[in-house]
Amino acid sequence: MDHSRRSILKFTTIFGLAVATNLLGSMKVFAAEWKSKSFEAKTMEEALKELGIDKYTLSSDVTVNSAEIAENGAVVPVSVSSAIANTDYMAILVEKNPSPLSITFNFPEGTDAAVTTRVKMGGTSNVFAFVKADGKWFAASKEIKVTLGGCGG
Amino acid sequence: MKLIMKYSLTILAILVAPCVLAEGSSSDEIAKYRELLADGNPAELWEMRGEELWKKKVSPNNVSLERCDLGKGPGVLKGAYVELPRYFEDVNKVMDLEQRLIFCRTSIQGLSYEQAVSSHFGSVGNPSDIEALVAYITSESKGMKMAVSIKHPKEMEAYEIGKNFFYYRAGTHDFSCATCHSSDKKRIRLQELSNLLNKKDAQKTYATWPAYRVSQGEVRTMQHRLSDCLRQQRFPEPKYASTTMTALIMFMAKNAEGGVFDGPALKR
Amino acid sequence: MKKIIITLFISLIVTGCVTATIQPDYAKAMLELLNKDFVSKGPATVERIVNQDSVQHFCSIYNKSRSEEMSEQITASQLKTIKYPSDENYIGNWEEGEKIAQNGRGFQSSDPLGGVNGGNCYACHRITKNEISYGDIGPSLYNYGKKHGNNEKVYKYTWAKIYNSQAFTACSDMPRFGHAGILNEKQIKDVMALLLDPKSPTNQ
Amino acid sequence: MADPMRIRAVLSGDKVDVKVLIRHDMETGLRKDANGKIIPAHFIQTLTAKYEDKTVLDTVMGIAVSKDPFLSFKFKGGVKGGKLVVSWVDNLGDTRTDTAIVS
């Protein structure tokens, strides 16, 4: 674990250098990395563990906004924001999805800790937002009902 | 009989009053859901691709569709959609937008009919050129009023055939279009049904197709919408861009006359 | 002046007559198109829509304007089609009935041949308290059994209404589930249970 | 090749309001096609937005982000005419970069 982290660090340094000297095209540069373990976690508990969230506080400064009823689970608009100073990371999880973790954001300084996106929901569930500020985790949730629609199948 | 109905309805209304309240907030939340989605309609992505396709030279004739006459002269897009379907002298027929596009793709670009209608309804990994073109062409009429004509005898004929079809009850379930779309403020499950005989309702509905359907992840055209309706109506499959469908579209477009076109929209 | 008026008058009559005589038969034209413009697919066939039965034909033409006499003819003829359960047992399993009420499949061009048909009752009716996604084309059936009671008369009427709604309301929007072969006898019993069984959530 | 994105970047007050629409199927790998065959997973994994070479948003996505993804966010420090570059990479290595000028 320690070893691999160090090699990632090393890699980042080289990567950073490459960027500085413009060896790589700007389109290849991605600071974020797709972590299969957290996105493939089958329960929220497991996903939180993979994200390194062991303790968190429910906070009214974090808001999950959406309609209480979604006409279609394939597209559920969700707006999440944090009023906590120095919020630099956010994760949106749909508790009852087969893989709860949906999307994560890194907010560099100057970017509002507020985003709107659209997620898929397998059915009615709580949608959670976890945010990190000064190394501490805060959370909020909202229940969104997914309805069946229309005539016929 | 009517009196009894009225009476029992009142009783019912009293009985279900708490539930009506709950229902009210349900529809508010659904309205909110739609509002939240309206900002950032993926149909714009289809419009962008459609514009490219409209201007792209296509073999065998190696020409673009920019010479296609949608009724207001070759290449004129502004306001073309709000006057469709219409009678076209060059084919002596009433055509809707999709029929006309196919005509232009065959007659101007030299595609075979099969090529011109291929993938008319797109699916994952198999995007439809027609859906993109329709998204682009219709977007050029945004903000204009629906104004189809039924002055030409063939336009009148299309309208009347469409009207007859609207009321035509058949199939295992005895459904017609009118079964679901001729009364005000009805719902199927939680979906509101539009009364296509009520001008305001017809305008609101007709003038917001084509639309990006979130349930399908594609921009769907009027032909697709009707096809899907008829499937649920337990009718067999209408042939794509057929005379009957154009007739039905003509009937609906006329009922929506004066409605301000606001497509491509975003729908369930 | 007089001459002009007379000419006008005559031309008016003539135009009137002409319009009247050449008024095309749009219904017939539409019917001819149906054969050409539709393709049978799965359980949804062209034959089935082209060959309307007398009720469908009548209700298509006289959609809004029909006389009481015509309506009575329909209800009388449809009442005769009803087949009551062979074992005189009307009530099945409400849990199965709930599944039928939720299921909107059957006879669509996208459905498989010989698949299980649903009743799709929730599309038009409120039935149980828990299902909030219900339509309102038909009346609410919540507490149906509680309100109407459990007796032979209610059973018979409810059965008949599901079997052939037009036995009571000419040109009703409701499908004739039994008569059209959408639901079989066992399925209708299960839907009956959903509506009438005191244990069904409909009556809670 | 992937279709272009639709990016809107509008200065309002001291913040740039960004809206991004992406044409992508976001296939979960859990769905079956008409023949019962699993449709392979195909989804965007990372997306980055840079304003004049400074990262303003960094996103990691899973299969539960909706088809044709939409993102909206705001950042400070932008001016009219500034360049916003958005790039994404999916699990099959497909990538797309588009630029918008702040208006």
XYZ file of C-alpha atoms in Angstrom:
728
model
C 0.000 0.000 0.000
C 2.675 2.372 1.075
C 4.804 1.309 -1.782
C 2.140 1.789 -4.384
C 1.237 5.182 -3.019
C 4.819 6.272 -3.318
C 4.972 5.102 -6.906
C 1.832 7.047 -7.686
C 3.456 10.084 -6.148
C 6.506 9.523 -8.259
C 4.384 9.103 -11.316
C 2.594 12.337 -10.564
C 5.863 14.168 -10.328
C 7.015 12.932 -13.683
C 3.594 13.615 -15.063
C 3.708 17.130 -13.666
C 7.085 17.691 -15.221
C 5.855 16.467 -18.534
C 3.035 18.949 -18.381
C 5.353 21.755 -17.449
C 7.562 21.059 -20.398
C 4.492 20.502 -22.532
C 5.620 17.062 -23.616
C 2.083 15.765 -23.404
C -0.846 17.393 -25.125
C -3.014 19.260 -22.682
C -5.952 16.920 -23.381
C -4.180 13.970 -21.844
C -3.802 15.617 -18.487
C -6.134 14.419 -15.795
C -5.480 14.951 -12.158
C -8.377 12.723 -11.137
C -8.065 9.003 -11.303
C -10.816 6.445 -11.715
C -10.770 4.136 -8.731
C -12.586 0.936 -9.587
C -12.854 -0.229 -5.981
C -14.932 2.690 -4.759
C -17.122 2.813 -7.874
C -17.657 -0.934 -7.880
C -18.466 -1.183 -4.168
C -21.827 -2.886 -3.743
C -22.986 -1.162 -0.575
C -22.746 2.380 0.676
C -20.739 1.208 3.655
C -18.181 -0.417 1.415
C -18.041 2.618 -0.868
C -17.452 4.957 2.073
C -14.637 2.736 3.262
C -13.032 2.842 -0.170
C -13.346 6.623 -0.216
C -11.614 6.759 3.150
C -14.675 8.091 4.977
C -14.804 6.517 8.425
C -16.361 9.329 10.425
C -18.693 11.998 9.209
C -21.130 14.583 10.578
C -24.586 15.188 9.175
C -24.686 18.877 8.408
C -27.401 21.293 7.373
C -24.703 23.272 5.582
C -24.658 20.541 2.969
C -27.733 20.453 0.740
C -28.992 17.891 -1.699
C -31.631 19.436 -3.894
C -33.876 17.639 -6.325
C -37.531 16.978 -7.002
C -38.984 14.540 -4.492
C -40.398 12.496 -7.332
C -38.488 11.553 -10.448
C -40.555 10.608 -13.437
C -37.725 8.532 -14.736
C -34.966 6.875 -12.763
C -32.603 6.989 -15.726
C -32.276 10.742 -15.404
C -32.558 12.272 -11.958
C -31.365 15.851 -11.631
C -29.384 16.444 -8.446
C -27.855 19.672 -7.164
C -25.435 19.452 -4.294
C -23.780 22.301 -2.492
C -21.743 22.884 0.610
C -21.619 26.111 2.573
C -18.746 24.806 4.679
C -15.551 26.798 4.169
C -12.684 25.067 2.351
C -14.846 22.323 0.891
C -12.582 20.754 -1.694
C -14.140 17.379 -2.409
C -17.625 15.969 -2.902
C -19.087 12.530 -3.586
C -22.672 11.717 -4.578
C -23.996 8.299 -3.618
C -27.347 6.656 -4.318
C -27.842 4.374 -1.346
C -29.892 1.650 -3.021
C -28.143 1.511 -6.386
C -26.265 -1.737 -7.127
C -23.129 0.415 -7.004
C -23.926 3.428 -4.807
C -21.062 5.774 -5.739
C -22.127 7.890 -8.707
C -19.703 10.750 -9.119
C -16.996 12.666 -7.259
C -15.714 16.215 -7.628
C -12.497 17.998 -6.711
C -12.983 21.710 -6.240
C -9.842 23.769 -6.696
C -9.733 27.125 -4.949
C -12.031 29.613 -6.644
C -14.626 27.029 -7.702
C -17.920 26.965 -5.786
C -18.555 23.751 -3.884
C -21.851 23.463 -5.736
C -22.676 21.329 -8.740
C -25.676 20.139 -10.666
C -25.639 16.838 -12.488
C -27.926 13.925 -13.373
C -27.739 10.418 -12.003
C -29.418 7.085 -12.613
C -31.510 5.564 -9.849
C -32.636 1.942 -9.839
C -35.573 2.860 -7.641
C -36.680 5.025 -4.739
C -33.663 5.737 -2.527
C -31.826 8.225 -0.385
C -29.296 10.269 -2.297
C -26.292 11.206 -0.168
C -23.715 13.910 -0.576
C -20.436 13.610 1.325
C -18.120 16.586 1.357
C -14.626 17.081 2.699
C -13.511 20.363 4.240
C -10.228 20.826 6.094
C -9.879 17.056 6.144
C -13.237 16.490 7.852
C -16.270 14.762 6.333
C -19.810 16.132 6.344
C -22.935 14.666 4.816
C -26.559 15.280 3.888
C -29.220 13.230 2.150
C -32.580 13.455 0.447
C -35.079 10.771 -0.437
C -36.099 10.726 -4.072
C -39.031 8.588 -5.218
C -38.822 7.023 -8.629
C -42.196 6.408 -10.234
C -43.403 4.043 -12.876
C -44.799 5.762 -15.861
C -47.181 5.523 -18.724
C -49.401 2.872 -20.161
C -47.990 -0.419 -21.260
C -44.580 -1.803 -20.621
C -78.149 9.115 -14.268
C -76.005 12.208 -14.731
C -77.287 13.591 -11.466
C -76.360 10.449 -9.608
C -72.926 10.629 -11.162
C -72.494 14.193 -10.041
C -73.739 13.356 -6.562
C -71.456 10.389 -6.128
C -68.557 12.393 -7.483
C -69.098 14.994 -4.786
C -69.146 12.306 -2.128
C -66.023 10.860 -3.630
C -64.359 14.222 -3.619
C -65.087 14.620 0.077
C -63.901 11.124 0.834
C -60.640 11.437 -0.989
C -59.866 15.028 -0.055
C -56.693 14.215 1.926
C -55.426 12.121 -0.931
C -56.130 14.875 -3.410
C -53.826 17.076 -1.394
C -51.103 14.472 -1.536
C -51.704 14.173 -5.224
C -51.309 17.908 -5.637
C -47.859 17.872 -4.106
C -46.949 14.861 -6.281
C -47.691 16.800 -9.412
C -45.821 19.813 -8.026
C -42.771 17.647 -7.511
C -43.050 16.255 -11.013
C -43.303 19.794 -12.346
C -40.144 20.572 -10.398
C -38.435 17.498 -11.834
C -39.195 18.693 -15.344
C -38.092 22.220 -14.585
C -34.769 21.002 -13.239
C -34.193 19.047 -16.413
C -35.150 21.853 -18.762
C -31.851 23.578 -18.047
C -29.414 21.739 -20.247
C -31.449 19.834 -22.796
C -29.306 17.186 -24.522
C -31.406 17.821 -27.661
C -28.931 20.633 -28.319
C -26.343 17.955 -29.062
C -28.675 16.546 -31.719
C -29.226 20.017 -33.186
C -25.464 20.460 -33.519
C -25.060 17.144 -35.300
C -28.107 17.855 -37.468
C -26.653 21.127 -38.675
C -23.485 19.339 -39.683
C -25.482 16.678 -41.529
C -27.604 19.302 -43.302
C -24.489 20.938 -44.701
C -22.536 17.791 -45.416
C -22.087 16.611 -49.005
C -23.328 13.067 -49.378
C -22.588 10.621 -52.178
C -23.581 9.404 -54.712
C -24.500 12.899 -55.897
C -22.008 14.545 -53.545
C -24.382 17.348 -52.588
C -25.664 18.599 -49.252
C -29.283 19.017 -48.261
C -28.932 22.774 -48.518
C -30.928 22.657 -51.769
C -33.798 20.796 -50.134
C -37.104 22.680 -50.373
C -39.111 22.184 -47.207
C -41.864 24.393 -48.557
C -40.389 27.873 -48.254
C -37.867 27.540 -51.044
C -34.615 25.572 -51.419
C -32.555 25.695 -48.260
C -34.985 27.909 -46.331
C -35.291 26.553 -42.807
C -36.679 29.473 -40.864
C -40.380 28.879 -40.348
C -40.457 25.807 -42.582
C -41.442 23.444 -39.807
C -44.421 25.385 -38.502
C -46.093 25.084 -41.926
C -45.624 21.338 -42.191
C -47.254 19.033 -43.177
C -48.111 20.765 -46.466
C -48.941 20.041 -50.078
C -45.900 19.837 -52.377
C -46.560 20.356 -56.044
C -43.424 18.537 -57.188
C -44.748 15.270 -55.784
C -48.467 16.134 -55.835
C -48.674 14.961 -52.228
C -48.993 16.191 -48.679
C -45.780 15.496 -46.784
C -44.673 15.935 -43.214
C -41.104 16.947 -42.364
C -39.794 13.413 -42.234
C -41.348 12.358 -45.544
C -39.956 15.497 -47.144
C -36.480 14.839 -45.772
C -36.537 11.346 -47.225
C -37.667 12.822 -50.540
C -34.741 15.268 -50.527
C -32.256 12.589 -49.571
C -33.377 10.422 -52.476
C -34.087 13.046 -55.141
C -31.261 15.479 -54.393
C -28.578 13.375 -52.758
C -29.316 10.263 -54.806
C -29.714 7.840 -51.908
C -31.922 4.790 -52.343
C -35.150 4.825 -50.340
C -33.721 2.168 -48.022
C -30.618 4.277 -47.399
C -32.690 7.397 -46.880
C -34.846 5.828 -44.147
C -32.186 3.648 -42.523
C -31.992 3.986 -38.725
C -34.865 6.469 -38.723
C -35.285 5.759 -35.020
C -31.867 5.767 -33.389
C -30.653 3.446 -30.661
C -27.508 2.985 -28.611
C -24.553 2.718 -30.955
C -26.800 3.349 -33.947
C -27.581 7.066 -34.036
C -30.236 8.321 -36.425
C -29.372 10.962 -38.997
C -33.063 11.775 -39.385
C -33.544 12.490 -35.683
C -30.554 14.839 -35.738
C -31.715 16.582 -38.929
C -35.240 16.972 -37.547
C -33.825 18.414 -34.317
C -31.835 20.981 -36.302
C -34.563 21.892 -38.792
C -37.253 22.303 -36.157
C -34.960 24.331 -33.909
C -34.845 26.901 -36.705
C -38.554 27.580 -36.135
C -38.293 28.150 -32.409
C -40.591 30.967 -31.285
C -42.729 30.908 -34.431
C -46.432 30.134 -34.536
C -47.798 26.857 -35.890
C -49.504 27.689 -39.152
C -50.383 24.674 -41.293
C -52.803 25.137 -44.152
C -55.723 22.917 -45.112
C -56.707 25.012 -48.109
C -55.482 22.660 -50.791
C -57.910 19.764 -51.353
C -55.124 17.295 -50.653
C -54.326 19.059 -47.387
C -58.012 18.950 -46.497
C -58.073 15.265 -47.354
C -55.082 14.579 -45.100
C -56.719 16.499 -42.268
C -60.024 14.621 -42.594
C -58.369 11.216 -42.836
C -56.319 12.069 -39.784
C -59.451 13.081 -37.927
C -61.172 9.822 -38.817
C -58.153 7.911 -37.637
C -58.097 9.839 -34.368
C -61.545 8.466 -33.490
C -60.998 4.996 -34.906
C -61.465 2.410 -32.164
C -60.046 -1.004 -32.836
C -57.823 -3.813 -31.674
C -57.965 -5.999 -28.591
C -58.415 -3.081 -26.203
C -60.942 -0.982 -28.198
C -58.607 2.006 -27.984
C -58.513 5.005 -30.292
C -56.366 8.121 -29.974
C -59.492 9.761 -28.569
C -59.702 7.253 -25.698
C -56.850 9.020 -23.926
C -56.617 12.353 -25.710
C -60.074 13.878 -25.900
C -60.771 14.944 -22.311
C -59.208 17.678 -20.232
C -56.926 17.060 -17.286
C -56.758 13.304 -17.287
C -53.833 11.239 -16.124
C -52.526 7.825 -17.051
C -50.552 6.618 -14.055
C -48.933 9.923 -13.046
C -48.579 11.215 -16.579
C -50.861 13.988 -17.626
C -52.636 13.321 -20.879
C -53.140 16.118 -23.328
C -56.548 16.752 -24.811
C -55.638 17.074 -28.459
C -59.074 18.489 -29.255
C -58.570 21.362 -26.849
C -56.663 24.091 -28.673
C -54.477 25.186 -25.784
C -53.567 21.653 -24.852
C -52.963 20.644 -28.452
C -50.708 23.672 -28.929
C -48.700 22.917 -25.823
C -48.236 19.305 -26.796
C -47.679 19.535 -30.522
C -45.386 22.548 -30.340
C -42.964 20.727 -28.021
C -42.156 17.835 -30.340
C -39.571 16.713 -31.334
C -38.145 16.144 -27.883
C -35.244 14.524 -26.108
C -36.847 11.675 -24.188
C -35.058 10.983 -20.972
C -36.521 7.481 -20.868
C -34.849 6.683 -24.170
C -31.876 8.992 -24.266
C -32.673 10.037 -27.824
C -34.339 12.910 -29.619
C -37.617 11.529 -30.889
C -39.601 12.866 -33.804
C -43.368 13.124 -34.236
C -43.365 9.932 -36.309
C -41.681 8.128 -33.441
C -44.061 9.597 -30.901
C -47.092 8.398 -32.828
C -45.537 5.003 -33.393
C -45.029 4.600 -29.659
C -48.578 5.781 -28.920
C -49.988 3.272 -31.376
C -47.927 0.489 -29.831
C -49.531 1.191 -26.485
C -52.880 1.571 -28.203
C -52.404 -2.089 -29.185
C -52.303 -1.252 -32.866
C -49.902 -3.014 -35.229
C -46.800 -1.140 -36.308
C -47.338 1.873 -38.558
C -44.957 1.975 -41.503
C -42.451 4.766 -41.114
C -43.473 7.999 -42.820
C -46.715 6.543 -44.167
C -49.705 8.457 -45.516
C -51.852 7.636 -42.493
C -49.248 9.010 -40.087
C -48.895 12.209 -42.107
C -52.685 12.537 -42.062
C -52.770 12.167 -38.292
C -49.934 14.675 -37.942
C -51.871 17.066 -40.168
C -54.935 16.752 -37.929
C -52.873 17.409 -34.810
C -50.880 20.258 -36.363
C -54.086 21.998 -37.443
C -55.542 21.652 -33.944
C -52.355 23.230 -32.608
C -52.590 26.214 -34.955
C -51.276 29.419 -33.393
C -49.233 27.611 -30.772
C -45.707 28.958 -30.416
C -43.211 26.304 -31.428
C -40.849 25.499 -28.588
C -39.002 22.389 -29.669
C -36.943 20.362 -29.546
C -38.096 20.042 -25.957
C -37.239 17.626 -23.176
C -39.720 15.016 -22.047
C -40.097 11.985 -19.873
C -79.133 44.000 -60.674
C -81.852 41.405 -60.361
C -80.054 39.277 -62.851
C -76.887 39.408 -60.804
C -78.711 38.365 -57.679
C -80.354 35.486 -59.461
C -77.042 34.372 -60.903
C -75.486 34.574 -57.488
C -78.341 32.615 -56.047
C -78.055 29.929 -58.650
C -74.329 29.677 -58.286
C -74.741 29.372 -54.551
C -77.106 26.484 -54.973
C -74.836 24.883 -57.487
C -71.746 25.197 -55.315
C -73.717 23.873 -52.410
C -74.830 20.901 -54.416
C -71.405 20.275 -55.824
C -69.776 20.261 -52.406
C -72.444 17.949 -51.149
C -72.120 15.452 -53.948
C -68.349 15.286 -54.178
C -67.744 15.206 -50.409
C -65.326 12.287 -50.363
C -65.779 9.345 -48.039
C -62.817 9.978 -45.774
C -63.673 7.110 -43.455
C -63.483 4.709 -46.350
C -60.250 6.286 -47.609
C -58.746 5.892 -44.142
C -59.752 2.259 -43.914
C -58.088 1.527 -47.240
C -54.921 3.201 -46.001
C -54.814 1.122 -42.818
C -54.255 -2.044 -44.835
C -51.369 -0.397 -46.644
C -49.772 1.582 -43.834
C -49.647 -0.933 -40.980
C -47.675 -4.128 -40.517
C -48.630 -6.934 -38.147
C -46.084 -7.416 -35.425
C -46.212 -9.861 -32.536
C -49.711 -10.101 -31.109
C -50.833 -6.819 -32.735
C -52.224 -7.665 -36.145
C -53.535 -5.610 -39.044
C -56.549 -7.947 -39.332
C -57.583 -7.118 -35.799
C -57.732 -3.367 -36.412
C -59.151 -3.491 -39.918
C -62.000 -5.752 -38.879
C -63.776 -3.709 -36.244
C -66.649 -5.373 -34.442
C -69.994 -3.593 -34.527
C -69.399 -1.865 -31.191
C -66.014 -0.506 -32.235
C -67.416 0.636 -35.549
C -70.354 2.350 -33.930
C -68.300 4.004 -31.198
C -65.769 5.307 -33.730
C -68.403 7.056 -35.811
C -70.684 8.249 -33.047
C -67.933 9.113 -30.673
C -69.694 11.929 -28.886
C -73.152 12.091 -30.394
C -75.150 8.966 -29.936
C -78.776 8.516 -29.021
C -79.955 6.764 -25.917
C -81.532 4.135 -28.101
C -78.225 3.335 -29.775
C -76.507 3.110 -26.423
C -79.127 0.728 -25.104
C -78.670 -1.502 -28.104
C -74.975 -1.719 -27.362
C -75.308 -2.464 -23.663
C -77.969 -5.089 -24.338
C -75.865 -6.852 -26.954
C -72.760 -6.750 -24.782
C -74.504 -8.047 -21.689
C -75.163 -11.249 -23.613
C -71.434 -11.861 -24.126
C -70.606 -12.229 -20.457
C -69.448 -15.602 -19.222
C -69.562 -15.978 -15.463
C -67.024 -18.248 -13.695
C -67.673 -21.891 -14.455
C -67.302 -22.947 -10.803
C -69.325 -19.985 -9.467
C -66.320 -18.984 -7.436
C -65.652 -15.296 -8.004
C -62.776 -14.507 -5.717
C -59.157 -15.515 -6.368
C -55.893 -14.278 -4.868
C -55.516 -10.528 -4.336
C -51.733 -10.654 -4.421
C -51.903 -12.077 -7.926
C -54.568 -9.487 -8.708
C -52.204 -6.708 -7.662
C -49.599 -8.020 -10.110
C -52.186 -8.019 -12.892
C -53.271 -4.489 -11.980
C -49.658 -3.314 -12.157
C -48.815 -5.120 -15.394
C -49.271 -3.042 -18.526
C -48.105 -5.602 -21.013
C -50.017 -7.713 -23.465
C -51.112 -7.426 -27.111
C -48.651 -4.623 -27.872
C -46.574 -4.963 -31.031
C -43.563 -5.058 -28.714
C -44.927 -7.922 -26.607
C -44.137 -11.582 -27.263
C -46.768 -13.833 -28.812
C -48.536 -15.878 -26.173
C -47.117 -13.871 -23.267
C -48.951 -13.142 -20.025
C -51.289 -10.167 -20.364
C -51.716 -7.576 -17.677
C -54.813 -5.605 -16.817
C -52.964 -2.328 -16.265
C -55.744 -1.201 -13.913
C -53.505 1.410 -12.246
C -53.140 3.228 -15.558
C -56.694 4.515 -15.067
C -57.763 3.757 -11.494
C -56.662 4.428 -7.980
C -56.890 1.084 -6.186
C -54.618 0.704 -3.161
C -53.245 3.392 -0.917
C -49.628 2.433 -1.437
C -49.533 2.850 -5.173
C -49.356 6.582 -5.780
C -48.714 6.240 -9.483
C -52.278 5.779 -10.675
C -54.354 7.406 -13.390
C -57.775 9.000 -13.221
C -59.476 8.150 -16.492
C -61.657 5.771 -14.487
C -63.114 6.274 -11.009
C -61.146 5.511 -7.854
C -61.589 1.929 -6.712
C -59.962 2.468 -3.345
C -62.097 0.781 -0.662
C -64.236 -0.730 -3.414
C -65.110 -3.836 -1.415
C -65.637 -1.923 1.786
C -68.094 0.408 0.093
C -70.044 -2.096 -1.919
C -69.995 -5.082 0.397
C -69.437 -8.737 -0.252
C -72.496 -10.293 -1.767
C -73.476 -12.195 -4.863
C -74.955 -9.124 -6.512
C -71.778 -7.099 -6.151
C -69.707 -10.075 -7.323
C -71.830 -10.530 -10.402
C -71.833 -6.861 -11.331
C -68.099 -6.419 -10.769
C -67.308 -9.554 -12.721
C -69.463 -8.398 -15.607
C -67.962 -4.907 -15.560
C -64.449 -6.312 -15.870
C -65.543 -8.910 -18.409
C -67.318 -6.457 -20.685
C -67.559 -2.857 -19.520
C -69.814 -1.957 -22.422
C -72.573 -4.108 -20.980
C -73.195 -1.125 -18.695
C -71.706 1.890 -20.458
C -71.882 2.056 -24.224
C -68.547 3.064 -25.752
C -66.840 2.990 -22.362
C -63.111 3.727 -22.481
C -62.423 0.558 -20.513
C -61.268 -2.507 -22.446
C -63.583 -5.506 -22.490
C -61.086 -7.668 -20.639
C -62.925 -10.973 -20.676
C -64.778 -10.578 -23.950
C -61.643 -9.550 -25.846
C -59.594 -12.354 -24.302
C -57.171 -10.012 -22.553
C -57.598 -11.612 -19.115
C -58.580 -15.225 -18.534
C -61.063 -16.486 -15.942
C -58.429 -17.070 -13.281
C -56.942 -13.622 -13.792
C -60.332 -11.931 -13.488
C -60.877 -13.821 -10.224
C -57.573 -12.466 -8.957
C -58.485 -8.910 -9.919
C -61.869 -9.468 -8.224
C -59.971 -10.439 -5.069
C -57.880 -7.283 -5.258
C -61.086 -5.256 -5.318
C -63.284 -7.252 -2.963
C -61.261 -9.392 -0.583
C -61.443 -7.716 2.844
C -57.758 -8.595 3.296
C -56.760 -6.846 0.070
C -54.952 -3.502 0.556
C -57.739 -1.995 -1.533
C -59.984 -2.315 1.487
C -57.506 -1.286 4.164
C -15.164 9.573 -32.918
C -17.039 11.151 -30.106
C -19.469 13.969 -30.830
C -18.605 17.511 -29.728
C -19.724 18.769 -26.332
C -22.008 21.697 -25.841
C -20.292 24.080 -23.420
C -21.746 27.332 -22.176
C -19.585 29.633 -20.072
C -21.242 32.880 -19.091
C -19.781 35.536 -16.828
C -22.299 36.702 -14.265
C -21.028 38.941 -11.487
C -17.580 37.737 -10.511
C -18.231 34.133 -11.420
C -18.288 32.162 -14.622
C -21.381 29.978 -14.863
C -20.496 26.794 -16.745
C -22.886 24.275 -18.255
C -21.599 21.232 -20.073
C -23.615 18.736 -22.102
C -21.859 15.624 -23.369
C -23.056 13.145 -25.968
C -22.202 9.788 -24.397
C -24.172 6.558 -23.928
C -22.890 5.926 -20.395
C -23.601 2.207 -20.801
C -23.623 0.450 -17.451
C -22.585 -2.990 -18.664
C -25.664 -4.328 -16.880
C -28.184 -3.927 -19.672
C -29.082 -6.531 -22.248
C -29.875 -5.918 -25.882
C -32.919 -7.319 -27.721
C -31.154 -10.655 -28.179
C -30.369 -10.996 -24.489
C -26.692 -10.179 -24.962
C -25.072 -7.912 -22.370
C -24.272 -4.488 -23.774
C -20.662 -3.858 -22.709
C -19.949 -1.056 -20.260
C -19.004 2.204 -21.923
C -18.870 5.272 -19.752
C -16.889 8.406 -19.066
C -14.532 7.998 -16.115
C -12.853 11.353 -15.774
C -13.643 14.883 -16.801
C -11.560 17.971 -16.272
C -12.333 21.622 -16.890
C -9.480 24.088 -17.209
C -9.695 27.830 -17.463
C -6.608 29.290 -19.108
C -4.655 26.175 -18.080
C -5.783 26.286 -14.458
C -7.990 23.382 -13.382
C -11.402 24.611 -12.250
C -13.155 21.267 -11.859
C -12.058 17.682 -11.654
C -14.618 14.905 -11.831
C -14.578 11.143 -11.568
C -17.683 9.323 -12.795
C -19.159 5.868 -12.488
C -21.826 4.046 -14.464
C -24.618 5.768 -12.538
C -24.160 9.117 -14.231
C -27.038 9.548 -16.703
C -26.738 9.081 -20.447
C -25.700 12.296 -22.177
C -24.192 13.736 -18.981
C -24.869 17.243 -17.816
C -22.710 19.243 -15.422
C -23.118 22.730 -14.118
C -20.725 24.618 -11.827
C -19.305 28.075 -11.144
C -15.816 29.413 -10.676
C -14.230 32.752 -9.863
C -11.528 34.595 -11.717
C -12.728 34.297 -15.287
C -13.129 37.162 -17.733
C -15.043 37.596 -20.970
C -13.105 36.113 -23.858
C -11.226 33.706 -21.586
C -10.788 30.119 -22.759
C -12.412 27.192 -20.975
C -11.276 23.735 -22.061
C -13.214 20.634 -21.066
C -11.869 17.119 -21.632
C -13.142 13.660 -20.840
C -11.822 10.127 -21.109
C -13.988 6.992 -21.018
C -13.292 3.415 -19.966
C -12.485 2.381 -23.542
C -9.941 5.140 -23.927
C -12.135 7.348 -26.113
C -11.589 10.992 -25.383
C -12.866 14.371 -26.420
C -11.725 17.929 -25.769
C -13.735 21.032 -26.567
C -13.201 24.707 -25.931
C -15.632 27.458 -25.053
C -15.026 31.184 -24.875
C -16.459 32.903 -21.808
C -19.215 35.299 -22.861
